[in-house]
PDB file of C-alpha atoms in Angstrom:
ATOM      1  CA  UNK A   1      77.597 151.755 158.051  1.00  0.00           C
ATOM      2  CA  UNK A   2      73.786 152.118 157.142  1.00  0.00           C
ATOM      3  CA  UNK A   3      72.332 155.598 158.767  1.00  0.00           C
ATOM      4  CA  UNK A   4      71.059 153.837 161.765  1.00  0.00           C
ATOM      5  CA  UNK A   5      68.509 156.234 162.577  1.00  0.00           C
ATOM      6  CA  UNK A   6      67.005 156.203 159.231  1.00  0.00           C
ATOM      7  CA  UNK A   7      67.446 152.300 159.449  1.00  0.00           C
ATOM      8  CA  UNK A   8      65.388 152.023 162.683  1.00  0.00           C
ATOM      9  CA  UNK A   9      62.276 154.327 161.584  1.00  0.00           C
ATOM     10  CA  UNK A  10      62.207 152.751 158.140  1.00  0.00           C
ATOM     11  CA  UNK A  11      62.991 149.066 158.746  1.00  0.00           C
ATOM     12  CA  UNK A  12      62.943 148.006 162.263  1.00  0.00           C
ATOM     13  CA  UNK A  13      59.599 149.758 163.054  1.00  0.00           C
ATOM     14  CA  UNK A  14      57.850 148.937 159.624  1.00  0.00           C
ATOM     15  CA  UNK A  15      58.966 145.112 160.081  1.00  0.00           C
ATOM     16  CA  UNK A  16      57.603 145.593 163.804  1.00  0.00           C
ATOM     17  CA  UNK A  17      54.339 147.080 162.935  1.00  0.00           C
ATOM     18  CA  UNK A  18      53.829 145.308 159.784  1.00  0.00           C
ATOM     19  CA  UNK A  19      54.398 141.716 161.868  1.00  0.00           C
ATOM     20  CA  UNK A  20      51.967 142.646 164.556  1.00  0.00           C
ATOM     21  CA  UNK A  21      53.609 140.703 167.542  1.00  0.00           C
ATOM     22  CA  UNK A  22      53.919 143.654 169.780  1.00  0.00           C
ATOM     23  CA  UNK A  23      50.488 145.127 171.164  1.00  0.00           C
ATOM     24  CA  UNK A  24      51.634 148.227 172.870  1.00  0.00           C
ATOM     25  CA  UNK A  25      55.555 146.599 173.297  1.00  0.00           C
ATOM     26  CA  UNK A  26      56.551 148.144 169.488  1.00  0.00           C
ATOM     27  CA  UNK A  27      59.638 150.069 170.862  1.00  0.00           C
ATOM     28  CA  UNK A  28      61.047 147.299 172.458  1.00  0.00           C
ATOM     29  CA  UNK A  29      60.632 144.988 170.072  1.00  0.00           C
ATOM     30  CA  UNK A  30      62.672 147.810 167.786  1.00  0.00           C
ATOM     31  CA  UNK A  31      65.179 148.212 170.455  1.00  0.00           C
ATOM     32  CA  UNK A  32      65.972 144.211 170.137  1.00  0.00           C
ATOM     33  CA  UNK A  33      66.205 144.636 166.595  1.00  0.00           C
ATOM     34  CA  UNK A  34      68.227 147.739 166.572  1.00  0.00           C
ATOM     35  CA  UNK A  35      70.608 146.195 169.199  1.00  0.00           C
ATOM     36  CA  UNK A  36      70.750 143.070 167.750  1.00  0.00           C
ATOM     37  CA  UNK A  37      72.091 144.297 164.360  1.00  0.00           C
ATOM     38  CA  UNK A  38      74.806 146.400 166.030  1.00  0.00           C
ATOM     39  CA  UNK A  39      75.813 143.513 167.447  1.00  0.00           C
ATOM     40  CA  UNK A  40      75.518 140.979 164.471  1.00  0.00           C
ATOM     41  CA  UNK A  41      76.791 143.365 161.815  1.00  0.00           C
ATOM     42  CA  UNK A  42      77.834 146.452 163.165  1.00  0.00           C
ATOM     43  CA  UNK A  43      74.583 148.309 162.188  1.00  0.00           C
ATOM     44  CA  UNK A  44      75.122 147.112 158.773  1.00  0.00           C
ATOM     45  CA  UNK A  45      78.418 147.091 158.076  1.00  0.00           C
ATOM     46  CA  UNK A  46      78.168 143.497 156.843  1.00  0.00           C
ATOM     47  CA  UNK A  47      75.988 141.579 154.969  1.00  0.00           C
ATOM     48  CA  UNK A  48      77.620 138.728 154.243  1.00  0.00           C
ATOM     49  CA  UNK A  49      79.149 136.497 157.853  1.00  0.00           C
ATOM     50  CA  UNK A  50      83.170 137.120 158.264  1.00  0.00           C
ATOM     51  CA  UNK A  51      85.503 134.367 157.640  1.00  0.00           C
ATOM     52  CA  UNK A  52      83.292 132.625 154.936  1.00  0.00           C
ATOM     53  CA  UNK A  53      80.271 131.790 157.248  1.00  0.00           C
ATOM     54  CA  UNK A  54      76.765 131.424 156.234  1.00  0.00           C
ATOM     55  CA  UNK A  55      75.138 134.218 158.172  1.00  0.00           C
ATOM     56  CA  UNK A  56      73.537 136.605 155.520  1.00  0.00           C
ATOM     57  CA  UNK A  57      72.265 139.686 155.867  1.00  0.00           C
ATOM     58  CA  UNK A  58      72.321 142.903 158.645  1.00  0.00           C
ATOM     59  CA  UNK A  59      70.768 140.360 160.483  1.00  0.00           C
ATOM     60  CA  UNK A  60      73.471 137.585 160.173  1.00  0.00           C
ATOM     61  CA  UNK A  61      71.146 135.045 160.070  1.00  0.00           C
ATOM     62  CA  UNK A  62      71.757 131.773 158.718  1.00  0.00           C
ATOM     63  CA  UNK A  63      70.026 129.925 156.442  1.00  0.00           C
ATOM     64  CA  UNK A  64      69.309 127.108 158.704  1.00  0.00           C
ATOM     65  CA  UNK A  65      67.867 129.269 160.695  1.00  0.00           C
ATOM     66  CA  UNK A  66      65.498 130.899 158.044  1.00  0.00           C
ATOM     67  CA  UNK A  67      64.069 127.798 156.730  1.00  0.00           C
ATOM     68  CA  UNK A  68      63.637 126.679 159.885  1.00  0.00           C
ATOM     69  CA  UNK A  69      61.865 129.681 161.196  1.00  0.00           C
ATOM     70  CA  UNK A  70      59.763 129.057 157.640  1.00  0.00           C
ATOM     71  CA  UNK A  71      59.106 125.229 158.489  1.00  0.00           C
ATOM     72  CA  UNK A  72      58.736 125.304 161.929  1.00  0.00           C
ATOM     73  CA  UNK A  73      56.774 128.482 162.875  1.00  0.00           C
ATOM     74  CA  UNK A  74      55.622 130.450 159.596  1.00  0.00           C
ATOM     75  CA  UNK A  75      54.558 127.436 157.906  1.00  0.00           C
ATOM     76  CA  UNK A  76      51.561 127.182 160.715  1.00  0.00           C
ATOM     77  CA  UNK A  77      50.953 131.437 160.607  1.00  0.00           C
ATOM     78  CA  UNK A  78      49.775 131.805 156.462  1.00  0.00           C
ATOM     79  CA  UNK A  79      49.092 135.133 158.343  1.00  0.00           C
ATOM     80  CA  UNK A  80      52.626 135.920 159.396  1.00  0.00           C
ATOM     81  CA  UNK A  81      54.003 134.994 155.816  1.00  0.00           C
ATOM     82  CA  UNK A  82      51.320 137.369 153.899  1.00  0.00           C
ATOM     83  CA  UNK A  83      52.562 140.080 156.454  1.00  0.00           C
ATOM     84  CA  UNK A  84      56.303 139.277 155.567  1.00  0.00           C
ATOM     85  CA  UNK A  85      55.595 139.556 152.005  1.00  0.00           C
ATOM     86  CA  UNK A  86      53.202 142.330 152.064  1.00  0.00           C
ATOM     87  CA  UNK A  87      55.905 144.147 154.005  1.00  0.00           C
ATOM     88  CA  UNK A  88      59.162 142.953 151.639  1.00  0.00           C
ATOM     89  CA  UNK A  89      56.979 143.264 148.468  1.00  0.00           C
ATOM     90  CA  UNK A  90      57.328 139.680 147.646  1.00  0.00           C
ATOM     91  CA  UNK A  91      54.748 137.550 145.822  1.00  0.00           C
ATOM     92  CA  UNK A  92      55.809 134.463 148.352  1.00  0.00           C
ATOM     93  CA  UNK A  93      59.055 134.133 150.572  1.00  0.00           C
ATOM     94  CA  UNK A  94      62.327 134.013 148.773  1.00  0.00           C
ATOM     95  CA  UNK A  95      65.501 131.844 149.361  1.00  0.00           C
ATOM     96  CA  UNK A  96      67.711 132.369 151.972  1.00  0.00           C
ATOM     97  CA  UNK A  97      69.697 134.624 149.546  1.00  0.00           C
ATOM     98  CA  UNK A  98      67.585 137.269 150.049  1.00  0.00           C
ATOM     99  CA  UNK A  99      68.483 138.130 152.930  1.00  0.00           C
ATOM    100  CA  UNK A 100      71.948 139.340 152.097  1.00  0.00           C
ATOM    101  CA  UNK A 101      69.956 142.000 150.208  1.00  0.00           C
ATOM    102  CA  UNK A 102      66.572 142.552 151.716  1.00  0.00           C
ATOM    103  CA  UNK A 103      66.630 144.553 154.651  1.00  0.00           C
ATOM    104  CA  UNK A 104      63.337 143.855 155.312  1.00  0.00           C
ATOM    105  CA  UNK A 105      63.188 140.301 155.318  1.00  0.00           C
ATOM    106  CA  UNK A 106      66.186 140.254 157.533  1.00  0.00           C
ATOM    107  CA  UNK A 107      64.287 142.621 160.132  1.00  0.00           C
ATOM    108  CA  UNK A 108      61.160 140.641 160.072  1.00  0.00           C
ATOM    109  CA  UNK A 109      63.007 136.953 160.066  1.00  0.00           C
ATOM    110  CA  UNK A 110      64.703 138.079 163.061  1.00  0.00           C
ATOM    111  CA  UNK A 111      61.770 139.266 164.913  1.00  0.00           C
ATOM    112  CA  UNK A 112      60.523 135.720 163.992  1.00  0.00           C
ATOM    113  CA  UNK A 113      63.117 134.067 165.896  1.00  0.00           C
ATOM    114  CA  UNK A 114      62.448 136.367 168.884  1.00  0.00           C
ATOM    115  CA  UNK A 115      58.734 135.519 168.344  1.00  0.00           C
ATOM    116  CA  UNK A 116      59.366 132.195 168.919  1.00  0.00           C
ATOM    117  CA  UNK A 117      61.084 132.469 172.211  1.00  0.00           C
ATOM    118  CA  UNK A 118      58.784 132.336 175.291  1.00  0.00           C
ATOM    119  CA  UNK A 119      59.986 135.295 177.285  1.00  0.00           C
ATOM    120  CA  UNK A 120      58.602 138.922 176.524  1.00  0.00           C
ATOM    121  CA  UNK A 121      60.764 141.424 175.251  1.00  0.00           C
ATOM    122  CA  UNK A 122      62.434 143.750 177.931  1.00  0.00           C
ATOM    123  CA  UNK A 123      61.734 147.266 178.089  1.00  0.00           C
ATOM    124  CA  UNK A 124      64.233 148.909 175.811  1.00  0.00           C
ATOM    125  CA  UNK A 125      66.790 150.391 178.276  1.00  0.00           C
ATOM    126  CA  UNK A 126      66.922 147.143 180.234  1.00  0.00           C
ATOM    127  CA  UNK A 127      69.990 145.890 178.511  1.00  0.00           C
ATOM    128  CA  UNK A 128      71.155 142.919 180.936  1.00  0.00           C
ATOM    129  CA  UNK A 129      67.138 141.545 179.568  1.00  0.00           C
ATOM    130  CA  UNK A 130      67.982 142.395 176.018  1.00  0.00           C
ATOM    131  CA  UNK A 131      71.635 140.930 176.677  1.00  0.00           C
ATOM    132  CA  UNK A 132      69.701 137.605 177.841  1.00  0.00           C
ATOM    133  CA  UNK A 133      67.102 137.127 174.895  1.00  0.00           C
ATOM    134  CA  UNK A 134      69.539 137.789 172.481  1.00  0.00           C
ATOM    135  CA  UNK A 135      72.476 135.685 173.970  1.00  0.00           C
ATOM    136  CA  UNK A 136      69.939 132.723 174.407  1.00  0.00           C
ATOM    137  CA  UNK A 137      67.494 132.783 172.199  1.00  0.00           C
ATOM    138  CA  UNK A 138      69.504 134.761 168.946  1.00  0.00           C
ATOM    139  CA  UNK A 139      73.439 134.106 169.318  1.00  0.00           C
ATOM    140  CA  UNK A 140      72.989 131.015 171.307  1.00  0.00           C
ATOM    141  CA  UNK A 141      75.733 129.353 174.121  1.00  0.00           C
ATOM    142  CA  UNK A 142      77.698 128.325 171.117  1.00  0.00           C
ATOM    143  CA  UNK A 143      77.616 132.042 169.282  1.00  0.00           C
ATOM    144  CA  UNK A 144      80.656 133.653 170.187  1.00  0.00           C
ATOM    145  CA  UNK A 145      78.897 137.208 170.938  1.00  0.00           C
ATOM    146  CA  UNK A 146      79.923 138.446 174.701  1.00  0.00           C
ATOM    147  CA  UNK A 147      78.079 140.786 177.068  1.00  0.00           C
ATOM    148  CA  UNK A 148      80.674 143.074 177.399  1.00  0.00           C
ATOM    149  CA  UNK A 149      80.658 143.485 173.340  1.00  0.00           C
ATOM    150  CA  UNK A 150      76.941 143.364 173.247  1.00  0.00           C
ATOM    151  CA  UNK A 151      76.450 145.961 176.127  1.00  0.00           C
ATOM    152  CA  UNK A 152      78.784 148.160 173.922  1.00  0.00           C
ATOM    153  CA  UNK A 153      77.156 147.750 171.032  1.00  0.00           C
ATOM    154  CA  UNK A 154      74.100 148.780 172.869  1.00  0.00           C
ATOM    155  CA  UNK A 155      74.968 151.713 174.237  1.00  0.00           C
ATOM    156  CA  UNK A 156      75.861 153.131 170.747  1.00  0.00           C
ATOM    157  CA  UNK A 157      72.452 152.165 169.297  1.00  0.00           C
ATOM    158  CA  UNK A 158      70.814 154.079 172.410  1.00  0.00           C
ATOM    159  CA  UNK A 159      72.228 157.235 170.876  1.00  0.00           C
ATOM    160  CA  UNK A 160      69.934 156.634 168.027  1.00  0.00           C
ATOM    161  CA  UNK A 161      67.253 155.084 169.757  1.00  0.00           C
ATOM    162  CA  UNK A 162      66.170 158.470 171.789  1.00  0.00           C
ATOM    163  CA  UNK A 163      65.463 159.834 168.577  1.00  0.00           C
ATOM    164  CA  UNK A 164      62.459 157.728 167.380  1.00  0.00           C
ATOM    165  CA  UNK A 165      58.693 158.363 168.277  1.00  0.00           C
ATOM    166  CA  UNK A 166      57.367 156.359 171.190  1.00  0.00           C
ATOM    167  CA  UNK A 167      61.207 156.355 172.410  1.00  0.00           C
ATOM    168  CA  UNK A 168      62.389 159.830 172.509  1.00  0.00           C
ATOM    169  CA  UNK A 169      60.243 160.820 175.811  1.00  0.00           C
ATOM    170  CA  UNK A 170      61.528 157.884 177.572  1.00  0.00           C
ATOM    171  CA  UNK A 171      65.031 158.994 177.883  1.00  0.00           C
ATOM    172  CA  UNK A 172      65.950 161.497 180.802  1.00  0.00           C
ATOM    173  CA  UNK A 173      69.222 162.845 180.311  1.00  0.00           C
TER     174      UNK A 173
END
């Protein structure tokens, strides 16, 4: 499994700050992130889906839902796509492929998709919120992710959370 604190300062924030979406929200915006990865991939345990599936990346996003994310929202935001490849290093946005490798692109394609949901982001320790944008607007009704799996998922990312500037004075323990 990928350090997660070193994943969450290097990736999850960068993608965050280098995106822009969040206006004072940053943390929780990394705390969806963060929790959403232990839940898709065990903080990075896999990059490819189980069972043959075409979820890529730490993400396990699926290329539907990348080009979709490109055609339907990025394709209108030149913006957002010179911040995705100013962030991954890219010249323009790569296949879906990439995201099996890229860290990067897999943090900021999944903010996307949050982006593109109406709700805000919950605060960070508000994990029956975070439990409801993900399940709704990430893993779907037809993803098979359940609360009680994402809520322990969760609470093992909030180990490494309290570490992290902006998040570390929050927790009272």
């Amino acid at each position: 499994m990928i350090n997660q604190k070193q994943l969450i300062k290097h990736v999850f924030y960068k993608a965050v700050e280098a995106l822009g979406f969040d206006d004072g929200k940053e943390d929780n915006a990394v705390a969806l992130l963060a929790y959403t990865c232990s839940q898709e991939s065990e903080g990075g345990k896999y990059i490819t889906q189980m069972g043959n599936g075409p979820a890529r990346g730490i993400m396990q996003i699926e290329p539907a839902t990348y080009y979709d994310c490109i055609s339907n929202y990025l394709s209108y935001r030149e913006h957002v796509i010179d911040s995705i490849c100013g962030a991954c290093e890219f010249d323009s946005l790569p296949s879906s492929e990439a995201l099996t490798h890229n860290l990067m692109l897999s943090a900021c394609i999944a903010r996307v998709q949050y982006r593109r949901s109406p709700p805000a982001i919950p605060e960070w320790n508000d994990l029956e919120g975070m439990w409801a944008i993900y399940k709704k607007y990430y893993n779907t009704h037809l993803g098979k992710a359940t609360k009680e799996e994402f809520m322990h998922n969760a609470e093992r990312v909030i180990e490494f959370l309290k570490w992290l500037k902006g998040l570390s004075a929050l927790f009272i323990y």
